[in-house]
Amino acid sequence: MDMRLNLPGLPDFSFKNPILTASGTFGYGVEFAPYGDLTTLGGIVVKGLSLAPRAGNPMPRIAETPCGMLNAVGLQNSGVESFITEKLPKLPWRELPVIANIYACDPGEFAELTGVLAREQGIAAIEVNISCPNVKEGGILFGQDARQAARVTEAVKRMAGDKPVIIKLSPNVTDITTIAKAVEDAGADMLSCINTLSGMGVDIRTRKPLLANVIGGLSGPAIKPVALRCVWQVSRAVNIPVIGIGGIASAEDVLEFMLVGAHAVQVGTANFLRPDFSFRLVQEFEQLLQKMNITDLEEFRGSLKA
Amino acid sequence: MTNEQCTTLKVLDNVPFGQIAGEHLFFALRLERPTWKSWQPGQFVMVRPSGWALDMLWARPFSICRVSNRDLVLFFQAVGRGTRRMASLKSGDEVLVWGPLGNSFEMEPDTPTLLLAGGIGIAPFVGYVHTHPRPWNLHMEFGHRMPLNCYPYESINEKIMGDAHHEQKPEDLAAFIDCMDKRIEEFAGQNGLVLACGPTPFLRTVQQLSQKHNARCQLSLETRMACGVGACLGCVTKVSDDMQVNGVAAGRAQVCNHGPVFWAHQVNLSED
Ligand SMILES: Cc1cc2nc3c(=O)[nH]c(=O)nc-3n(C[C@H](O)[C@H](O)[C@H](O)COP(=O)(O)OP(=O)(O)OC[C@H]3O[C@@H](n4cnc5c(N)ncnc54)[C@H](O)[C@@H]3O)c2cc1C
Ligand SMILES: Cc1cc2nc3c(=O)[nH]c(=O)nc-3n(C[C@H](O)[C@H](O)[C@H](O)COP(=O)(O)O)c2cc1C
Ligand code: FES
């Protein structure tokens, strides 16, 4: 069946199916090419890019937890220039949307990064990770302050040209809808939700934290109920498309996110269950739609009887 | 989509080795033969039993011990959540396997080669010894804490010359290090090759000794892994500047796809 999704307000943009891969869990895509056909995916969101290369945090930087994992990778990446010259040409960007995920610590830097990416034909959209503390304003996370989140959105929009801008929301806030509405008003074209939940793990024998950084981001099936709640709240509060993220590990999970209002989803930690996970999920999702006799995804989306 | 690099394989058997206080900690896991075209000693596979539900998400990395035309053999020690569960795998159970992953140990058939193994670090050397065309050029020093019959040492010892060092008290460790010191000096003198696999403190010692004697030395590193394919950046190690030109940015390289084998002078094991 046709699983193509048209997105309201974005007539020139669509995903051929609703299953994308989440930033930081699918590398630059090429790592997974031996395990499936990248072009069958709805889209790829690449590892978070910064202006300059970043070494990330010390080891250990990942730990397994019940139904999830903690990570404090610290956005290690080789910088936006090296992505454009070395990684992007290896991706089949003519056949599927490649979305750049960006990370910076002040609005000017966000704008500069966006300027570089906006010139690239191979980039379909820009996803903005607003989880960095704004050092200048005392360390509050951009993603936790509506005014600052809006400022980042405006800065990125100004430089993005005709590329859609997706703002990735953090669940580590009291009211996620306030931030969602603020970035919508500031011009965001789409929202993705959610990023990892702040968490930690400890070892009673060594008396050490499981991560060198002590605190990290929790992801995986453990966070799915939180993610569903956020997507439900956000999709009712805004008029722009929402991409659901958080603990998706089956075709049923994809439908759950669509039921509460998501237009598309991103698969993160489940890519570590097996490297062909996302490729299989696209097929399993299509089979599930047939089994459940769902022929119109748009009609199903947001149809929760609550 | 079926892909030969990620396949479900049946367990043929899971044989316990040795016994400590009535419990088995070491197992030889024999799986159906995968359809790989080739593999090299030092490479590893990610293993995730099909029975694992979502409470444990990651597969676990294991060195490829041997591949024959009948089976794939892994050798593992039950140390934590995952490997303890793997201990109860039975014939007929299914496991998901992806690989072969990573790079491999140098093999220079005519070069005198010293194999240094610490504990379960002996696993990749089984394959190395059995696929080496001139095993008489190989020598092994094996340091272990558990009784010798817990490890696949016999299978190595029947092919090459080796010494096993049972560490039971602190002096034993000092004697083992002393022995490695002399051996590394000897092999360095013949422009030989030194290959090591074992826990990080052991590798750190080998690194220092090989630097002292200017030996050509490779280390196989162990870190926690989530993806095994270079994507999650959870398994990195600090690398020296000369690795950065090989497309590795910012001084840290993934052990899973830039390793697990590194030249001793390229990695910095002092931190992390
Ligand atoms: C390339 C490679 C090859 C390996 N080959 C073998 C092998 O042939 N045989 C074998 O028995 N083991 C091997 N290991 C180690 C094996 O992967 C770990 O023992 C295993 O992942 C532990 O899983 P667990 O769930 O039992 O432990 P957990 O409950 O996850 O952890 C228990 C303890 O083991 C440590 N640990 C967890 N994962 C690793 C890891 N990957 N490396 C080192 N320590 C770890 C944890 O920090 C913790 O202290 C290899 C590791 C690597 C990276
Ligand atoms: C190892 C790892 C690295 C991540 N790196 C990034 C990143 O660079 N940028 C970003 O916006 N999100 C990053 N994330 C968050 C994921 O994209 C996703 O939002 C989160 O993991 C929740 O989805 P999941 O439960 O399906 O994994 C990372 C997550 C993990 C597990
Ligand atoms: S295990 Fe994921 S990058 Fe190495």
XYZ file of C-alpha atoms and ligand atoms in Angstrom:
666
model
C 0.000 0.000 0.000
C 0.997 3.615 -0.310
C 2.505 4.731 2.970
C 3.578 8.130 1.691
C 2.949 10.983 4.086
C 2.170 14.473 3.087
C 2.874 17.004 5.742
C 0.551 19.931 6.362
C 2.176 23.253 5.552
C 4.994 21.538 3.636
C 3.663 20.864 0.123
C 7.119 20.083 -1.302
C 8.114 17.643 1.409
C 7.040 14.092 2.118
C 8.258 10.808 3.567
C 7.551 7.692 1.545
C 6.776 5.873 4.780
C 6.592 7.058 8.390
C 9.684 5.216 9.681
C 12.833 7.298 10.097
C 15.958 6.583 12.132
C 16.854 8.751 15.134
C 19.951 10.881 15.455
C 22.918 9.280 17.184
C 21.590 5.759 16.843
C 22.109 5.208 13.122
C 25.557 6.758 12.704
C 25.837 8.448 9.330
C 23.646 5.749 7.789
C 26.501 4.116 5.876
C 27.319 1.907 8.875
C 23.987 0.136 8.340
C 24.168 -0.190 4.553
C 25.490 -3.795 4.769
C 22.319 -4.794 6.643
C 19.586 -3.457 4.401
C 18.550 -1.064 1.661
C 18.738 2.471 3.060
C 16.366 3.734 0.389
C 13.487 1.699 1.853
C 13.485 3.866 4.994
C 11.270 6.901 5.410
C 14.332 9.011 6.170
C 17.639 9.113 8.007
C 18.477 11.614 10.716
C 22.246 11.664 11.032
C 24.433 11.903 14.096
C 24.363 15.344 15.739
C 26.682 17.783 13.945
C 28.527 20.714 15.462
C 30.594 23.444 13.802
C 33.932 22.141 15.069
C 34.816 18.477 15.663
C 34.005 17.327 19.195
C 35.723 14.564 21.160
C 32.737 13.837 23.370
C 32.809 12.597 26.945
C 35.205 10.138 28.608
C 34.449 6.396 28.842
C 32.361 4.623 29.976
C 29.724 6.571 28.125
C 26.977 3.991 27.635
C 25.294 1.595 30.080
C 22.464 -0.892 29.774
C 19.470 -0.499 32.088
C 16.238 -2.518 32.334
C 14.423 -2.009 29.011
C 16.716 0.864 28.118
C 20.145 2.397 28.076
C 21.940 5.445 29.364
C 24.291 7.431 27.171
C 26.595 10.343 27.710
C 28.388 10.201 24.373
C 28.619 13.980 24.485
C 27.961 14.530 20.798
C 31.264 13.254 19.496
C 31.351 14.107 15.793
C 33.837 15.080 13.168
C 32.316 18.491 12.472
C 29.904 19.719 9.834
C 32.516 20.246 7.082
C 33.829 16.720 7.271
C 30.250 15.414 7.231
C 29.542 17.300 4.016
C 32.706 16.310 2.216
C 33.152 12.739 3.466
C 29.873 11.249 4.666
C 27.042 12.908 2.765
C 28.258 11.870 -0.717
C 28.093 8.228 0.390
C 24.402 8.472 1.294
C 21.604 7.897 -1.263
C 20.211 11.376 -0.583
C 18.497 11.609 -3.965
C 16.299 8.671 -2.993
C 15.421 9.407 0.626
C 15.416 12.445 2.875
C 18.646 12.869 4.807
C 18.023 15.116 7.789
C 20.907 16.869 9.502
C 20.690 17.034 13.302
C 22.544 20.057 14.676
C 23.857 21.078 18.031
C 25.375 24.337 19.232
C 25.687 26.377 22.372
C 24.468 29.789 21.258
C 21.973 31.051 18.674
C 24.755 32.542 16.511
C 26.489 29.190 16.246
C 23.175 27.489 15.415
C 22.666 30.024 12.645
C 26.160 29.541 11.270
C 25.756 25.751 11.179
C 22.396 26.099 9.467
C 23.932 28.436 6.888
C 26.492 25.791 5.969
C 23.891 23.014 5.692
C 21.275 25.102 3.881
C 23.577 25.243 0.845
C 23.758 21.446 0.581
C 21.501 19.825 -1.964
C 21.732 16.484 -0.157
C 20.160 17.776 3.050
C 16.363 17.545 3.094
C 15.681 19.201 6.430
C 17.413 20.393 9.583
C 16.600 18.971 13.003
C 17.689 21.164 15.888
C 18.810 19.602 19.152
C 18.169 22.266 21.782
C 19.605 20.314 24.721
C 22.779 22.348 25.126
C 23.023 24.678 28.098
C 23.169 28.321 27.151
C 26.435 29.129 28.804
C 25.994 32.866 28.416
C 22.717 32.858 30.316
C 23.842 30.783 33.247
C 23.597 27.248 31.960
C 19.847 26.782 31.555
C 19.134 24.383 28.670
C 17.743 26.046 25.543
C 15.172 23.276 25.445
C 13.918 24.054 28.938
C 13.204 27.729 28.415
C 10.475 28.788 25.988
C 12.025 32.189 25.223
C 15.458 30.757 24.504
C 14.047 27.877 22.453
C 12.182 30.448 20.361
C 15.361 32.482 19.859
C 17.230 29.445 18.575
C 14.325 28.592 16.260
C 14.290 32.107 14.810
C 18.054 32.068 14.310
C 17.919 28.737 12.481
C 14.878 29.689 10.388
C 16.570 32.866 9.221
C 19.426 30.860 7.681
C 17.594 27.696 6.587
C 16.318 28.986 3.240
C 13.700 26.598 1.916
C 14.756 23.664 4.111
C 12.172 22.682 6.713
C 13.298 23.191 10.300
C 12.425 20.524 12.863
C 12.841 21.408 16.543
C 13.595 18.398 18.744
C 11.955 18.768 22.126
C 13.318 17.622 25.454
C 11.027 15.787 27.892
C 12.969 17.188 30.850
C 10.574 20.069 31.377
C 7.520 20.782 33.491
C 5.234 21.586 30.563
C 6.369 20.470 27.131
C 3.467 22.230 25.375
C 4.758 25.672 26.395
C 8.040 25.047 24.584
C 6.225 23.434 21.648
C 3.972 26.449 21.146
C 6.839 28.898 21.541
C 8.912 27.258 18.819
C 5.863 26.902 16.557
C 5.267 30.652 16.889
C 8.958 31.252 16.158
C 8.565 29.507 12.809
C 9.370 25.805 13.348
C 8.051 23.678 10.477
C 7.891 20.417 12.447
C 8.575 19.115 15.932
C 10.248 15.901 16.946
C 9.592 14.560 20.369
C 11.251 13.300 22.488
C 14.958 13.444 23.188
C 16.373 11.321 26.040
C 15.223 11.579 29.658
C 17.828 12.668 32.161
C 18.937 9.702 34.268
C 21.763 7.899 36.035
C 22.921 4.459 37.107
C 25.279 3.328 39.879
C 27.254 0.237 40.880
C 27.048 -0.638 44.596
C 30.177 -2.807 44.434
C 32.571 -0.292 42.904
C 30.531 2.640 44.308
C 30.968 4.311 40.940
C 28.415 5.736 38.548
C 27.817 3.618 35.429
C 28.768 6.604 33.248
C 31.951 8.631 33.635
C 29.784 11.710 33.198
C 27.551 10.482 36.104
C 24.355 11.748 34.445
C 23.228 10.710 30.981
C 20.233 10.313 28.713
C 17.843 7.406 29.160
C 16.377 5.896 25.993
C 14.728 2.697 24.784
C 11.394 0.958 25.546
C 11.642 2.168 29.165
C 10.754 5.704 28.033
C 7.910 4.886 25.637
C 5.050 5.834 28.012
C 6.662 9.229 28.618
C 7.181 9.738 24.891
C 3.587 8.801 24.041
C 2.322 11.258 26.613
C 4.510 14.032 25.208
C 3.458 13.368 21.595
C -0.210 13.299 22.669
C 0.070 16.619 24.486
C 2.208 18.343 21.866
C 0.245 17.226 18.802
C -2.927 18.669 20.314
C -1.229 21.935 21.238
C 0.278 22.789 17.836
C -0.740 22.841 14.171
C 2.535 21.619 12.697
C 3.492 17.958 12.107
C 4.982 16.018 15.018
C 7.497 13.194 14.679
C 7.261 10.716 17.569
C 10.438 9.306 19.139
C 11.049 7.204 22.230
C 11.289 3.481 22.780
C 9.800 2.364 19.486
C 10.591 -1.335 19.121
C 7.771 -2.827 17.017
C 5.277 -2.047 14.254
C 2.558 -1.811 16.913
C 4.593 0.895 18.649
C 4.661 2.921 15.418
C 0.879 2.763 15.232
C 0.579 3.751 18.900
C 2.529 6.928 18.190
C 0.375 7.674 15.151
C -2.766 7.035 17.184
C -1.791 9.772 19.629
C -1.039 12.180 16.801
C 2.411 11.574 15.280
C 2.848 12.032 11.528
C 5.998 9.945 11.481
C 8.349 8.311 13.948
C 12.067 7.877 14.520
C 13.605 4.629 15.715
C 16.540 5.052 18.103
C 17.836 2.511 20.611
C 16.010 -0.361 18.861
C 18.617 -0.118 16.084
C 20.961 -1.772 18.594
C 18.666 -4.797 19.018
C 19.841 -5.809 15.569
C 21.416 -3.734 12.804
C 18.651 -4.566 10.320
C 15.944 -3.499 12.789
C 14.653 -0.397 10.985
C 14.631 -2.100 7.585
C 12.552 -4.964 8.964
C 10.279 -2.538 10.788
C 9.261 -0.860 7.515
C 8.153 -4.259 6.177
C 6.483 -5.307 9.404
C 4.630 -2.003 9.573
C 3.205 -2.506 6.113
C 2.111 -6.036 7.046
C 0.479 -4.765 10.231
C -1.505 -2.162 8.309
C -2.783 -4.876 5.995
C -3.623 -7.177 8.883
C -5.509 -4.422 10.674
C -7.152 -3.225 7.490
C -5.826 0.282 7.876
C -5.831 1.855 4.435
C -5.768 5.512 5.346
C -3.034 6.512 7.748
C -4.200 10.094 7.816
C -7.624 8.980 8.997
C -6.047 6.770 11.695
C -3.642 9.439 12.917
C -4.730 11.150 16.112
C -7.916 9.078 16.303
C -7.422 8.116 19.939
C -10.762 7.802 21.692
C -9.947 9.586 24.891
C 15.139 -8.863 4.463
C 17.617 -11.664 4.957
C 21.179 -10.658 5.100
C 24.072 -12.986 5.591
C 25.804 -10.525 7.906
C 22.938 -10.673 10.393
C 21.480 -14.138 10.789
C 19.661 -16.330 13.261
C 21.703 -19.426 14.053
C 20.743 -22.534 16.003
C 22.758 -23.555 19.041
C 24.388 -26.948 18.436
C 25.609 -27.236 22.009
C 26.862 -25.133 24.919
C 29.579 -27.054 26.710
C 30.724 -25.984 30.195
C 34.474 -25.911 30.845
C 36.087 -26.502 34.254
C 34.181 -26.056 37.478
C 34.602 -23.503 40.250
C 32.820 -24.121 43.559
C 30.349 -26.411 41.816
C 29.473 -23.768 39.242
C 30.389 -23.393 35.633
C 31.678 -20.029 34.531
C 33.197 -20.903 31.182
C 31.400 -22.185 28.117
C 32.158 -23.214 24.562
C 29.126 -22.197 22.536
C 28.811 -24.047 19.260
C 26.480 -22.541 16.679
C 25.450 -23.591 13.191
C 27.904 -22.437 10.604
C 27.043 -18.996 9.260
C 27.213 -18.419 5.514
C 30.092 -15.949 5.666
C 32.535 -16.039 2.854
C 35.527 -15.304 5.069
C 36.677 -14.204 8.512
C 39.986 -13.444 10.157
C 41.338 -14.208 13.635
C 40.816 -11.256 15.951
C 37.422 -10.406 14.461
C 34.316 -10.732 16.589
C 30.564 -11.201 16.376
C 27.648 -9.619 18.228
C 25.397 -12.242 19.800
C 21.827 -11.768 21.020
C 19.835 -14.853 21.981
C 16.405 -14.735 20.323
C 14.787 -15.440 23.692
C 15.953 -12.157 25.173
C 12.987 -9.918 25.633
C 13.214 -6.138 25.745
C 14.517 -6.036 29.311
C 18.013 -6.539 27.903
C 18.561 -4.634 24.705
C 22.165 -5.048 23.667
C 23.821 -7.966 22.005
C 27.193 -8.989 23.479
C 30.521 -9.029 21.600
C 32.563 -12.263 21.439
C 35.727 -13.117 19.579
C 35.386 -15.682 16.864
C 37.167 -18.709 18.241
C 36.887 -21.054 15.294
C 34.837 -21.527 12.173
C 34.737 -24.932 10.516
C 32.551 -26.193 7.709
C 30.139 -27.443 10.361
C 30.064 -24.790 13.052
C 31.001 -21.444 14.579
C 32.581 -21.731 18.018
C 32.612 -18.962 20.615
C 34.164 -19.227 24.018
C 32.724 -17.173 26.824
C 32.941 -16.455 30.514
C 29.730 -15.830 32.491
C 30.494 -12.521 34.200
C 27.286 -10.494 34.219
C 23.620 -10.225 33.286
C 23.962 -11.243 29.686
C 26.619 -13.918 29.785
C 25.015 -15.573 32.824
C 21.809 -15.911 30.820
C 23.792 -17.207 27.879
C 25.081 -19.977 30.123
C 21.634 -21.593 29.989
C 21.459 -21.700 26.182
C 20.643 -25.223 24.997
C 20.918 -27.016 21.703
C 18.093 -25.959 19.414
C 17.840 -22.464 20.917
C 18.294 -19.635 18.458
C 20.655 -16.702 18.646
C 20.963 -13.681 16.418
C 24.529 -13.159 15.235
C 25.999 -10.295 13.247
C 29.513 -10.143 11.934
C 32.303 -10.852 11.323
C 33.082 -7.403 12.718
C 36.180 -5.313 13.230
C 39.727 -5.830 12.066
C 42.095 -8.699 12.798
C 45.547 -9.454 14.177
C 48.509 -9.122 11.833
C 49.642 -12.457 10.510
C 53.181 -12.599 9.149
C 53.780 -16.317 8.625
C 57.584 -16.162 8.759
C 57.877 -13.722 11.658
C 58.462 -15.040 15.177
C 55.217 -14.089 16.909
C 54.554 -13.885 20.623
C 50.961 -14.332 21.773
C 50.162 -12.858 25.185
C 46.791 -13.803 26.636
C 45.161 -12.765 29.898
C 42.227 -14.897 31.050
C 39.379 -15.106 28.574
C 41.574 -13.021 26.232
C 42.816 -16.400 25.030
C 39.667 -16.815 22.869
C 40.783 -15.096 19.623
C 44.143 -16.898 19.724
C 42.461 -20.281 19.229
C 41.507 -19.146 15.730
C 44.861 -17.467 15.210
C 46.864 -20.555 16.063
C 44.659 -22.898 14.053
C 44.700 -20.788 10.887
C 48.398 -19.823 11.034
C 50.309 -21.506 8.204
C 53.569 -21.896 10.196
C 52.562 -22.488 13.827
C 56.189 -23.284 14.766
C 56.828 -19.530 14.605
C 54.312 -18.929 17.392
C 54.811 -18.884 21.138
C 52.248 -18.140 23.862
C 52.410 -16.867 27.429
C 49.054 -17.309 29.116
C 48.192 -15.711 32.472
C 45.067 -17.002 34.193
C 43.323 -16.826 37.566
C 40.905 -19.770 37.277
C 42.152 -23.362 36.909
C 43.719 -24.054 33.518
C 40.979 -26.501 32.466
C 38.498 -23.595 32.456
C 40.079 -22.227 29.286
C 40.533 -23.575 25.748
C 44.267 -23.791 26.407
C 44.629 -27.439 25.369
C 43.515 -26.677 21.849
C 46.317 -24.091 21.585
C 48.933 -26.068 23.445
C 48.603 -29.024 21.092
C 49.603 -26.786 18.173
C 52.260 -24.428 19.525
C 54.759 -23.939 22.330
C 53.313 -22.158 25.312
C 53.543 -21.566 29.038
C 50.635 -21.107 31.384
C 50.966 -18.964 34.508
C 48.403 -19.544 37.226
C 48.019 -16.367 39.287
C 47.013 -17.291 42.798
C 48.934 -14.772 44.860
C 50.422 -11.317 44.149
C 53.937 -12.759 43.602
C 52.568 -14.869 40.736
C 51.488 -11.753 38.893
C 54.911 -10.186 39.372
C 56.535 -13.353 37.996
C 54.203 -13.367 34.991
C 55.021 -9.733 34.203
C 58.701 -10.513 34.566
C 58.352 -13.392 32.113
C 56.469 -11.194 29.616
C 59.204 -8.568 29.967
C 61.880 -11.071 28.981
C 59.858 -12.601 26.164
C 58.933 -9.244 24.640
C 62.606 -8.223 24.737
C 63.542 -11.485 23.038
C 60.921 -11.178 20.268
C 61.668 -7.480 19.752
C 65.308 -8.470 19.213
C 64.251 -10.739 16.326
C 62.013 -8.023 14.847
C 59.134 -10.249 15.855
C 55.497 -9.486 16.421
C 53.806 -9.263 19.823
C 50.021 -9.741 19.993
C 48.001 -9.360 23.180
C 44.414 -9.814 24.309
C 43.032 -9.608 27.827
C 41.705 -7.185 30.428
C 42.723 -3.528 30.165
C 45.227 -3.493 33.108
C 46.993 -6.435 31.455
C 47.048 -4.636 28.089
C 48.436 -1.534 29.765
C 51.351 -3.594 31.106
C 51.985 -5.149 27.697
C 51.888 -1.698 26.116
C 54.475 -0.356 28.559
C 56.760 -3.352 28.089
C 56.535 -3.211 24.314
C 57.377 0.480 24.388
C 60.334 -0.222 26.654
C 61.725 -2.809 24.228
C 60.564 -1.073 21.079
C 58.579 -4.124 20.021
C 56.037 -4.210 17.203
C 52.951 -4.856 19.273
C 49.193 -5.101 18.710
C 46.533 -5.026 21.412
C 42.959 -6.253 21.136
C 40.820 -3.940 23.260
C 37.612 -4.661 25.131
C 34.883 -2.131 25.783
C 31.156 -2.172 26.296
C 29.380 -2.190 22.955
C 25.833 -1.438 21.913
C 25.786 -1.576 18.113
C 29.055 -3.234 17.086
C 29.016 -1.415 13.740
C 30.475 2.009 14.546
C 27.220 3.915 14.929
C 26.565 4.567 18.622
C 30.040 5.847 19.595
C 29.718 4.065 22.924
C 32.876 1.979 22.552
C 35.587 4.542 21.839
C 39.213 4.576 22.935
C 41.688 7.448 22.909
C 43.931 7.327 19.883
C 47.096 9.170 18.994
C 47.308 11.827 16.296
C 48.479 9.508 13.549
C 45.117 7.686 13.693
C 43.269 10.909 13.001
C 44.441 10.997 9.423
C 42.617 7.691 8.882
C 39.290 9.461 9.083
C 39.056 9.327 12.848
C 38.185 12.701 14.250
C 38.729 14.285 17.602
C 41.125 11.761 19.076
C 38.687 8.967 19.863
C 38.081 5.927 17.692
C 35.375 3.285 17.904
C 36.830 -0.012 19.087
C 34.195 -1.983 17.157
C 35.008 -0.795 13.650
C 38.452 0.835 13.910
C 39.594 -2.049 16.126
C 39.318 -4.154 18.202
C 42.987 -4.575 17.281
C 45.202 -1.470 17.504
C 48.955 -1.004 17.291
C 50.139 -0.422 20.862
C 51.631 2.985 20.053
C 48.344 4.249 18.582
C 46.164 3.986 21.662
C 46.245 5.760 24.981
C 45.081 3.363 27.681
C 46.105 5.574 30.580
C 42.662 7.176 30.840
C 39.087 6.053 30.281
C 35.823 -7.394 20.715
C 35.447 -8.143 21.966
C 35.615 -9.512 22.014
C 35.264 -10.217 23.175
N 35.432 -11.562 23.168
C 35.065 -12.269 24.251
C 35.192 -13.681 24.245
O 35.618 -14.286 23.266
N 34.797 -14.340 25.366
C 34.305 -13.693 26.467
O 33.958 -14.344 27.454
N 34.197 -12.362 26.495
C 34.549 -11.638 25.414
N 34.403 -10.274 25.440
C 33.847 -9.652 26.648
C 32.332 -9.847 26.661
O 31.765 -9.120 25.613
C 31.759 -9.344 27.999
O 32.197 -10.190 29.018
C 30.253 -9.368 27.977
O 29.762 -8.375 27.129
C 29.694 -9.116 29.359
O 28.280 -9.141 29.267
P 27.387 -9.350 30.533
O 25.995 -9.002 30.179
O 27.589 -10.689 31.101
O 27.988 -8.308 31.524
P 27.324 -6.993 32.117
O 26.301 -7.385 33.137
O 26.896 -6.092 31.028
O 28.597 -6.445 32.826
C 29.362 -7.225 33.749
C 30.739 -6.663 33.830
O 31.430 -6.843 32.597
C 31.836 -5.582 32.083
N 31.634 -5.610 30.650
C 30.461 -5.527 29.984
N 30.666 -5.578 28.670
C 31.986 -5.711 28.499
C 32.803 -5.809 27.371
N 32.319 -5.783 26.133
N 34.126 -5.941 27.566
C 34.629 -5.949 28.801
N 33.908 -5.860 29.904
C 32.595 -5.733 29.755
C 30.958 -4.562 32.723
O 31.548 -3.285 32.779
C 30.771 -5.173 34.096
O 31.860 -4.891 34.929
C 34.758 -9.543 24.314
C 34.587 -8.166 24.263
C 34.929 -7.460 23.117
C 34.733 -5.996 23.085
C 23.770 6.614 21.753
C 22.781 7.716 21.491
C 23.200 8.903 20.877
C 22.304 9.942 20.626
N 22.738 11.078 19.992
C 21.854 12.059 19.677
C 22.266 13.216 18.938
O 23.427 13.339 18.525
N 21.339 14.197 18.703
C 20.029 14.082 19.113
O 19.228 14.972 18.862
N 19.610 12.977 19.788
C 20.484 11.968 20.080
N 20.047 10.844 20.747
C 18.624 10.730 21.138
C 17.828 9.895 20.129
O 17.845 10.474 18.846
C 16.376 9.701 20.583
O 15.754 10.948 20.674
C 16.263 8.999 21.932
O 17.211 7.966 22.031
C 14.885 8.418 22.206
O 14.526 7.430 21.263
P 14.703 5.837 21.511
O 14.081 5.540 22.825
O 14.023 5.182 20.353
O 16.163 5.577 21.529
C 20.946 9.795 21.012
C 20.525 8.608 21.616
C 21.413 7.566 21.852
C 20.914 6.306 22.504
S 29.588 -0.389 19.672
Fe 28.502 1.236 18.757
S 30.138 2.404 17.952
Fe 31.129 0.666 18.678
